[in-house]
Tab-separated table of C-alpha atoms in Angstrom:
chain	number	residue	atom	x	y	z
A	1	MET	CA	-29.477	5.076	65.421
A	2	ALA	CA	-32.604	5.981	67.806
A	3	LYS	CA	-34.775	7.425	64.815
A	4	CYS	CA	-34.694	7.739	60.760
A	5	TYR	CA	-37.304	10.405	59.591
A	6	ALA	CA	-39.111	9.721	55.940
A	7	SER	CA	-38.441	13.357	55.043
A	8	ILE	CA	-37.102	16.558	56.517
A	9	LEU	CA	-40.858	17.791	57.510
A	10	GLU	CA	-41.003	15.035	60.061
A	11	THR	CA	-38.841	17.204	62.145
A	12	ILE	CA	-40.822	19.966	62.241
A	13	GLY	CA	-41.871	20.875	65.516
A	14	ASN	CA	-41.231	19.442	69.297
A	15	THR	CA	-38.866	22.220	69.740
A	16	PRO	CA	-37.212	22.582	73.183
A	17	VAL	CA	-38.033	24.810	76.282
A	18	VAL	CA	-34.855	26.085	77.613
A	19	ARG	CA	-34.235	27.492	81.082
A	20	ILE	CA	-32.633	31.082	81.129
A	21	ASN	CA	-30.369	31.474	83.756
A	22	ARG	CA	-28.194	35.048	83.811
A	23	LEU	CA	-30.908	36.942	82.341
A	24	ALA	CA	-33.601	36.460	84.607
A	25	PRO	CA	-34.161	38.392	88.083
A	26	PRO	CA	-34.077	36.287	90.707
A	27	GLY	CA	-37.157	34.966	92.406
A	28	VAL	CA	-39.078	33.847	88.968
A	29	ASN	CA	-38.390	30.792	86.828
A	30	LEU	CA	-37.800	32.295	83.166
A	31	TYR	CA	-37.934	29.389	79.911
A	32	VAL	CA	-38.167	30.025	76.022
A	33	LYS	CA	-38.982	27.744	73.646
A	34	ILE	CA	-36.199	27.975	70.536
A	35	GLU	CA	-38.429	27.586	67.219
A	36	ALA	CA	-34.777	27.988	65.734
A	37	PHE	CA	-34.701	24.529	66.352
A	38	ASP	CA	-37.183	23.825	63.525
A	39	PRO	CA	-35.351	22.929	60.091
A	40	LEU	CA	-35.443	25.694	58.691
A	41	ALA	CA	-35.136	27.899	61.852
A	42	SER	CA	-38.595	29.237	62.582
A	43	VAL	CA	-41.888	28.798	64.177
A	44	LYS	CA	-43.314	29.762	60.553
A	45	ASP	CA	-42.270	25.761	59.655
A	46	ARG	CA	-45.426	24.330	61.252
A	47	LEU	CA	-47.063	26.804	59.547
A	48	ALA	CA	-46.217	25.899	56.396
A	49	ILE	CA	-46.444	22.178	56.229
A	50	ALA	CA	-49.976	22.845	58.060
A	51	VAL	CA	-51.589	24.766	55.025
A	52	ILE	CA	-50.086	22.737	52.562
A	53	GLU	CA	-51.315	19.333	54.300
A	54	ALA	CA	-55.142	20.965	54.413
A	55	GLY	CA	-54.781	22.172	51.141
A	56	GLU	CA	-54.093	18.381	49.751
A	57	LYS	CA	-56.742	17.019	52.257
A	58	ASP	CA	-59.529	19.119	51.067
A	59	GLY	CA	-58.775	18.648	47.069
A	60	THR	CA	-57.925	22.534	46.846
A	61	LEU	CA	-54.545	21.823	46.618
A	62	LYS	CA	-53.813	19.427	43.180
A	63	PRO	CA	-50.762	17.614	42.348
A	64	GLY	CA	-48.215	19.674	40.711
A	65	GLN	CA	-50.200	22.610	41.577
A	66	THR	CA	-47.756	26.355	41.760
A	67	VAL	CA	-48.130	27.725	45.536
A	68	VAL	CA	-48.106	31.674	46.167
A	69	GLU	CA	-47.981	33.102	48.826
A	70	ALA	CA	-47.179	36.562	50.456
A	71	THR	CA	-44.240	36.643	52.966
A	72	SER	CA	-42.012	38.797	54.931
A	73	GLY	CA	-39.639	35.702	54.753
A	74	ASN	CA	-40.156	32.513	57.593
A	75	THR	CA	-43.356	31.863	56.281
A	76	GLY	CA	-42.071	31.841	52.264
A	77	ILE	CA	-38.784	29.965	53.835
A	78	GLY	CA	-40.637	26.757	55.163
A	79	LEU	CA	-42.873	26.722	52.469
A	80	ALA	CA	-40.084	26.205	50.062
A	81	MET	CA	-39.072	23.790	52.303
A	82	VAL	CA	-41.920	21.778	52.568
A	83	CYS	CA	-42.575	22.694	48.731
A	84	ALA	CA	-39.691	21.223	47.817
A	85	ALA	CA	-40.012	18.273	50.065
A	86	LYS	CA	-43.187	17.719	48.341
A	87	GLY	CA	-42.814	18.861	44.657
A	88	TYR	CA	-45.241	22.194	44.327
A	89	PRO	CA	-43.840	24.801	42.163
A	90	LEU	CA	-43.317	27.940	44.621
A	91	VAL	CA	-44.124	31.681	43.957
A	92	LEU	CA	-43.550	34.517	47.198
A	93	THR	CA	-44.706	38.076	46.862
A	94	MET	CA	-42.291	39.987	49.337
A	95	ALA	CA	-42.003	43.794	49.950
A	96	GLU	CA	-38.686	45.080	49.373
A	97	PRO	CA	-37.784	46.424	53.224
A	98	PHE	CA	-37.695	42.661	54.138
A	99	SER	CA	-33.961	41.448	54.935
A	100	VAL	CA	-32.123	40.487	51.329
A	101	GLU	CA	-30.816	37.210	53.273
A	102	ARG	CA	-34.704	35.809	53.498
A	103	ARG	CA	-34.904	36.590	49.762
A	104	LYS	CA	-31.585	34.540	48.669
A	105	LEU	CA	-32.492	31.895	51.134
A	106	MET	CA	-36.195	31.674	49.435
A	107	ARG	CA	-34.663	30.778	45.770
A	108	PHE	CA	-31.619	28.600	46.891
A	109	LEU	CA	-34.796	26.403	48.534
A	110	GLY	CA	-36.286	26.367	44.711
A	111	ALA	CA	-38.738	29.081	44.856
A	112	LYS	CA	-39.120	32.274	42.988
A	113	VAL	CA	-39.663	35.961	44.790
A	114	ILE	CA	-41.492	38.898	43.290
A	115	VAL	CA	-40.394	42.020	45.388
A	116	THR	CA	-43.091	44.752	45.809
A	117	PRO	CA	-42.778	48.659	46.192
A	118	ALA	CA	-41.789	48.859	49.904
A	119	ALA	CA	-43.859	51.857	50.105
A	120	GLU	CA	-47.054	49.399	49.715
A	121	ARG	CA	-45.779	47.393	52.373
A	122	ALA	CA	-47.403	43.984	53.692
A	123	VAL	CA	-51.258	44.812	52.148
A	124	GLY	CA	-49.152	45.312	48.854
A	125	MET	CA	-47.370	41.640	49.406
A	126	VAL	CA	-50.755	40.419	49.557
A	127	LYS	CA	-52.599	42.202	46.404
A	128	LYS	CA	-49.803	41.227	44.746
A	129	MET	CA	-50.554	37.422	45.707
A	130	GLU	CA	-54.203	37.871	44.742
A	131	GLU	CA	-53.366	38.889	41.510
A	132	LEU	CA	-50.635	36.398	40.922
A	133	ALA	CA	-53.190	33.539	41.958
A	134	ALA	CA	-56.219	34.900	40.013
A	135	LYS	CA	-54.057	35.208	37.057
A	136	HIS	CA	-52.843	31.804	36.795
A	137	GLY	CA	-54.777	30.167	38.947
A	138	TRP	CA	-52.498	29.427	41.821
A	139	PHE	CA	-53.144	27.811	45.294
A	140	MET	CA	-52.969	30.522	47.477
A	141	THR	CA	-52.068	29.208	51.132
A	142	ARG	CA	-53.565	32.549	52.528
A	143	GLN	CA	-51.795	32.589	55.925
A	144	PHE	CA	-53.384	35.315	57.802
A	145	GLU	CA	-56.939	33.480	57.041
A	146	ASN	CA	-56.086	29.953	57.297
A	147	GLU	CA	-57.808	27.816	60.269
A	148	ALA	CA	-55.204	25.471	59.306
A	149	ASN	CA	-52.301	27.687	60.536
A	150	PRO	CA	-54.362	27.589	64.613
A	151	ASP	CA	-55.211	24.080	64.219
A	152	TYR	CA	-51.849	22.951	63.420
A	153	HIS	CA	-50.579	24.719	66.752
A	154	SER	CA	-53.557	23.607	69.156
A	155	ARG	CA	-52.485	20.021	67.826
A	156	THR	CA	-48.792	20.470	68.654
A	157	THR	CA	-47.255	23.781	70.199
A	158	ALA	CA	-49.827	24.251	72.759
A	159	ARG	CA	-49.487	20.286	73.176
A	160	GLU	CA	-45.611	20.175	73.774
A	161	ILE	CA	-45.855	23.111	76.229
A	162	LEU	CA	-48.469	21.602	78.042
A	163	GLU	CA	-46.379	18.296	78.064
A	164	ASP	CA	-43.306	20.408	79.056
A	165	PHE	CA	-44.707	21.682	82.205
A	166	ALA	CA	-47.115	19.025	83.267
A	167	GLY	CA	-47.577	18.888	86.896
A	168	GLU	CA	-45.884	22.205	87.454
A	169	PRO	CA	-47.963	25.393	86.764
A	170	LEU	CA	-47.567	27.454	83.983
A	171	ASP	CA	-48.570	31.084	84.841
A	172	TYR	CA	-47.956	33.036	82.483
A	173	TRP	CA	-47.113	32.651	78.282
A	174	VAL	CA	-45.348	35.108	76.326
A	175	THR	CA	-45.819	35.934	72.845
A	176	GLY	CA	-45.860	37.953	69.818
A	177	TYR	CA	-48.795	37.677	66.618
A	178	GLY	CA	-47.361	37.771	63.671
A	179	THR	CA	-49.923	35.909	61.435
A	180	GLY	CA	-51.945	35.359	64.954
A	181	GLY	CA	-51.513	31.523	64.198
A	182	THR	CA	-49.770	30.181	67.431
A	183	LEU	CA	-51.933	32.673	69.331
A	184	LYS	CA	-55.226	31.742	68.644
A	185	GLY	CA	-53.603	27.987	68.137
A	186	VAL	CA	-52.059	27.837	71.785
A	187	ALA	CA	-54.193	30.035	73.799
A	188	ARG	CA	-57.312	28.256	73.339
A	189	VAL	CA	-55.623	25.368	74.454
A	190	LEU	CA	-54.533	26.998	77.391
A	191	ARG	CA	-58.035	28.646	77.989
A	192	LYS	CA	-59.502	25.295	78.305
A	193	GLU	CA	-56.413	23.193	80.236
A	194	SER	CA	-54.339	25.515	82.126
A	195	PRO	CA	-57.072	28.071	82.564
A	196	LYS	CA	-54.911	29.808	85.394
A	197	THR	CA	-52.438	30.758	82.465
A	198	ARG	CA	-51.759	34.319	81.733
A	199	ILE	CA	-51.755	34.995	78.169
A	200	ILE	CA	-49.420	37.750	77.153
A	201	VAL	CA	-49.613	39.450	73.522
A	202	CYS	CA	-46.753	41.559	72.845
A	203	GLU	CA	-46.059	44.455	70.072
A	204	PRO	CA	-44.064	47.561	68.976
A	205	THR	CA	-44.408	50.445	70.454
A	206	ASP	CA	-44.085	52.042	66.931
A	207	ALA	CA	-47.008	49.621	65.752
A	208	PRO	CA	-49.985	49.488	68.077
A	209	LEU	CA	-52.123	48.139	66.385
A	210	LEU	CA	-54.077	46.128	69.118
A	211	GLY	CA	-53.899	48.959	71.714
A	212	SER	CA	-54.966	51.241	69.152
A	213	LYS	CA	-58.354	49.887	69.721
A	214	ILE	CA	-59.187	50.797	66.020
A	215	GLU	CA	-60.969	48.340	63.965
A	216	GLN	CA	-59.196	46.375	60.778
A	217	PRO	CA	-60.741	47.258	57.915
A	218	ARG	CA	-61.519	43.616	55.739
A	219	LYS	CA	-63.046	42.488	52.939
A	220	PRO	CA	-65.261	39.152	53.440
A	221	ASP	CA	-63.205	37.161	52.860
A	222	GLY	CA	-60.918	38.435	56.044
A	223	THR	CA	-57.960	39.710	54.219
A	224	PRO	CA	-57.209	43.280	54.940
A	225	ALA	CA	-59.172	46.371	53.119
A	226	ALA	CA	-56.250	48.952	53.773
A	227	PRO	CA	-53.287	49.237	55.915
A	228	HIS	CA	-53.947	49.853	59.585
A	229	PRO	CA	-53.760	53.660	60.464
A	230	SER	CA	-51.748	52.994	64.170
A	231	PHE	CA	-48.818	51.090	61.755
A	232	LYS	CA	-45.630	52.538	61.606
A	233	PRO	CA	-42.313	50.959	60.595
A	234	HIS	CA	-40.507	49.195	62.667
A	235	PRO	CA	-37.136	46.624	62.626
A	236	MET	CA	-38.985	43.393	64.055
A	237	GLN	CA	-39.909	41.397	60.800
A	238	GLY	CA	-42.992	39.445	60.341
A	239	TRP	CA	-43.850	40.305	64.139
A	240	THR	CA	-46.473	42.569	63.097
A	241	PRO	CA	-48.002	43.524	59.778
A	242	ASP	CA	-49.202	46.858	58.544
A	243	PHE	CA	-52.811	45.320	59.255
A	244	ILE	CA	-54.144	43.036	61.788
A	245	PRO	CA	-54.400	39.613	60.643
A	246	LYS	CA	-58.146	38.116	60.645
A	247	LEU	CA	-56.440	35.200	62.732
A	248	THR	CA	-54.932	37.648	65.481
A	249	GLY	CA	-58.892	39.320	65.588
A	250	ASP	CA	-60.251	36.436	66.070
A	251	ALA	CA	-58.085	35.454	69.563
A	252	VAL	CA	-58.602	38.698	70.410
A	253	ASP	CA	-62.249	38.893	70.026
A	254	ALA	CA	-61.986	35.338	71.836
A	255	GLN	CA	-61.073	36.866	74.453
A	256	ALA	CA	-57.484	35.164	74.332
A	257	MET	CA	-55.393	37.636	75.883
A	258	ASP	CA	-54.912	39.124	79.479
A	259	ARG	CA	-52.882	41.718	78.764
A	260	LEU	CA	-51.124	43.529	75.935
A	261	LEU	CA	-47.442	44.959	76.495
A	262	HIS	CA	-45.643	47.434	73.860
A	263	VAL	CA	-41.872	46.468	72.988
A	264	ALA	CA	-39.533	49.260	71.580
A	265	GLY	CA	-36.980	48.342	68.737
A	266	PRO	CA	-34.385	49.238	70.795
A	267	ASP	CA	-35.124	47.182	73.899
A	268	ALA	CA	-36.244	44.364	71.001
A	269	ILE	CA	-32.573	44.314	69.595
A	270	ARG	CA	-30.533	44.587	72.752
A	271	CYS	CA	-32.130	41.487	74.414
A	272	SER	CA	-31.805	39.641	71.010
A	273	LYS	CA	-27.811	40.657	71.888
A	274	ASP	CA	-28.039	39.553	75.586
A	275	LEU	CA	-29.917	36.096	75.020
A	276	ALA	CA	-26.746	35.432	72.111
A	277	ALA	CA	-24.083	37.035	74.481
A	278	LYS	CA	-25.291	36.111	77.871
A	279	GLU	CA	-27.237	32.766	77.471
A	280	GLY	CA	-25.585	31.715	74.476
A	281	ILE	CA	-29.168	31.499	72.318
A	282	PHE	CA	-28.701	32.599	68.653
A	283	VAL	CA	-32.144	34.287	68.184
A	284	GLY	CA	-33.609	37.245	66.224
A	285	ILE	CA	-35.190	40.785	66.426
A	286	THR	CA	-38.792	39.443	66.760
A	287	SER	CA	-37.287	36.775	69.668
A	288	GLY	CA	-35.727	39.826	71.657
A	289	ALA	CA	-38.987	41.772	71.150
A	290	THR	CA	-40.912	38.847	72.950
A	291	PHE	CA	-38.353	38.265	75.611
A	292	ALA	CA	-38.325	42.216	76.618
A	293	GLY	CA	-41.841	41.637	76.942
A	294	ALA	CA	-41.371	38.163	79.475
A	295	LEU	CA	-38.577	40.212	80.839
A	296	LYS	CA	-41.101	42.858	82.280
A	297	ILE	CA	-43.477	40.544	83.276
A	298	ALA	CA	-40.841	38.344	85.397
A	299	ALA	CA	-39.809	42.075	87.223
A	300	GLU	CA	-42.923	42.218	88.524
A	301	ALA	CA	-44.361	38.015	88.613
A	302	HIS	CA	-44.296	36.705	92.346
A	303	LYS	CA	-41.524	34.298	93.654
A	304	GLY	CA	-41.536	31.054	91.941
A	305	ALA	CA	-43.761	31.905	89.221
A	306	ASN	CA	-42.859	29.724	85.469
A	307	ILE	CA	-42.847	32.441	82.510
A	308	LEU	CA	-42.509	30.806	79.433
A	309	ALA	CA	-41.499	33.109	76.271
A	310	MET	CA	-41.858	32.274	72.367
A	311	LEU	CA	-38.656	33.224	70.509
A	312	PRO	CA	-40.199	32.551	67.305
A	313	ASP	CA	-36.826	32.486	64.676
A	314	THR	CA	-33.082	32.122	64.230
A	315	GLY	CA	-30.312	35.370	64.158
A	316	GLU	CA	-29.233	33.860	61.268
A	317	ARG	CA	-32.316	35.967	59.466
A	318	TYR	CA	-31.024	39.501	60.040
A	319	LEU	CA	-27.426	39.578	59.349
A	320	SER	CA	-28.117	42.729	57.007
A	321	THR	CA	-30.824	44.409	59.700
A	322	PRO	CA	-29.743	46.767	62.689
A	323	LEU	CA	-29.430	43.474	64.655
A	324	PHE	CA	-25.767	43.288	63.515
A	325	ALA	CA	-25.194	46.889	62.430
A	326	ASP	CA	-22.024	47.093	65.068
A	327	VAL	CA	-20.578	43.748	64.894
A	328	PRO	CA	-17.152	44.054	62.140
A	329	ALA	CA	-16.417	41.719	59.942
A	330	ASP	CA	-12.634	42.977	60.536
A	331	MET	CA	-10.450	42.330	63.298
A	332	THR	CA	-11.254	44.995	66.180
A	333	GLU	CA	-8.367	46.828	68.220
A	334	GLU	CA	-8.764	44.041	71.222
A	335	GLU	CA	-8.555	41.553	68.969
A	336	LEU	CA	-5.883	42.825	67.057
A	337	LYS	CA	-3.819	43.738	70.439
A	338	ILE	CA	-4.263	39.360	71.132
A	339	SER	CA	-3.165	38.753	67.594
A	340	ARG	CA	0.409	40.612	68.112
A	341	SER	CA	0.977	39.183	71.785
A	342	THR	CA	2.469	36.131	69.631
A	343	PRO	CA	4.798	36.293	66.372
A	344	GLY	CA	2.396	34.048	64.281
A	345	GLY	CA	-0.169	34.162	61.913
A	346	GLN	CA	0.350	38.099	61.763
A	347	LEU	CA	-2.074	39.856	58.876
A	348	LYS	CA	-0.201	41.878	56.487
A	349	ALA	CA	-0.666	45.596	57.118
């Protein structure tokens, strides 16, 4: 055996960079970093261990203290894994529209999930988290403001990318923003150590928060004071909440973005399906959205350009969403025809 791990937490990170072969336009080198290879299948596993271990280190998280966070799903699932491994009780607040399988996964991992009204969106679930923490003395991980989030990406994700492209120019790095942790943490390292890399940030066409140039109202602690006026519902769960997170705002203020792209929901869904059917890469709608942005860059990039897109999570988080709306559970007519081509194993009509 090459290596035995002391716990599941040691398997976070070191996710693979994979070349795109059938979907990439000719003349460019298009790669994806597949965060579904993290133990709970999303990039938020990195965030989860970062904020918990930071709280342990500075003493703000006490032994046995309940942890509370607001989540669209992936952060909650990552936190549920980390808290299960370390022995912390976990309570998560989650707005009603997010996929049911995410709630079930968090509960399966031992967390309590408090569902908040759909009309209150992400800001509402954050407010509920703050109420619960104040009432019960629980530890808030504060994923949207906690500097441990981007710091971990600077130490791990960014270093992995630089190592994977050692000796090769990385011309474009394409990402969404979500909490802003990946963007802020990786971008500042690329700016310093790979200054020729152009950083491309994507957001939904229906929720152009950064593109609007409208400032996000914030409380003194950086949390959102109100939803952003440019937000409209979109299918990319967790890719863009209904506010600009402080960490994302920090990255924008630091000029960590060379170009902003807008991606429509149908394009994100199509690209997720294409990655599965034509590359064998099973990822969610947010990954499809980032990949759609990368394809736009690839279409105009110079010959021989190296492009890397972040793929945040697995497709299994989206079984109850529009991504699988046209995937039948029963056999199709074509499948029935194949079945009937031989006499055995026939289902009763």
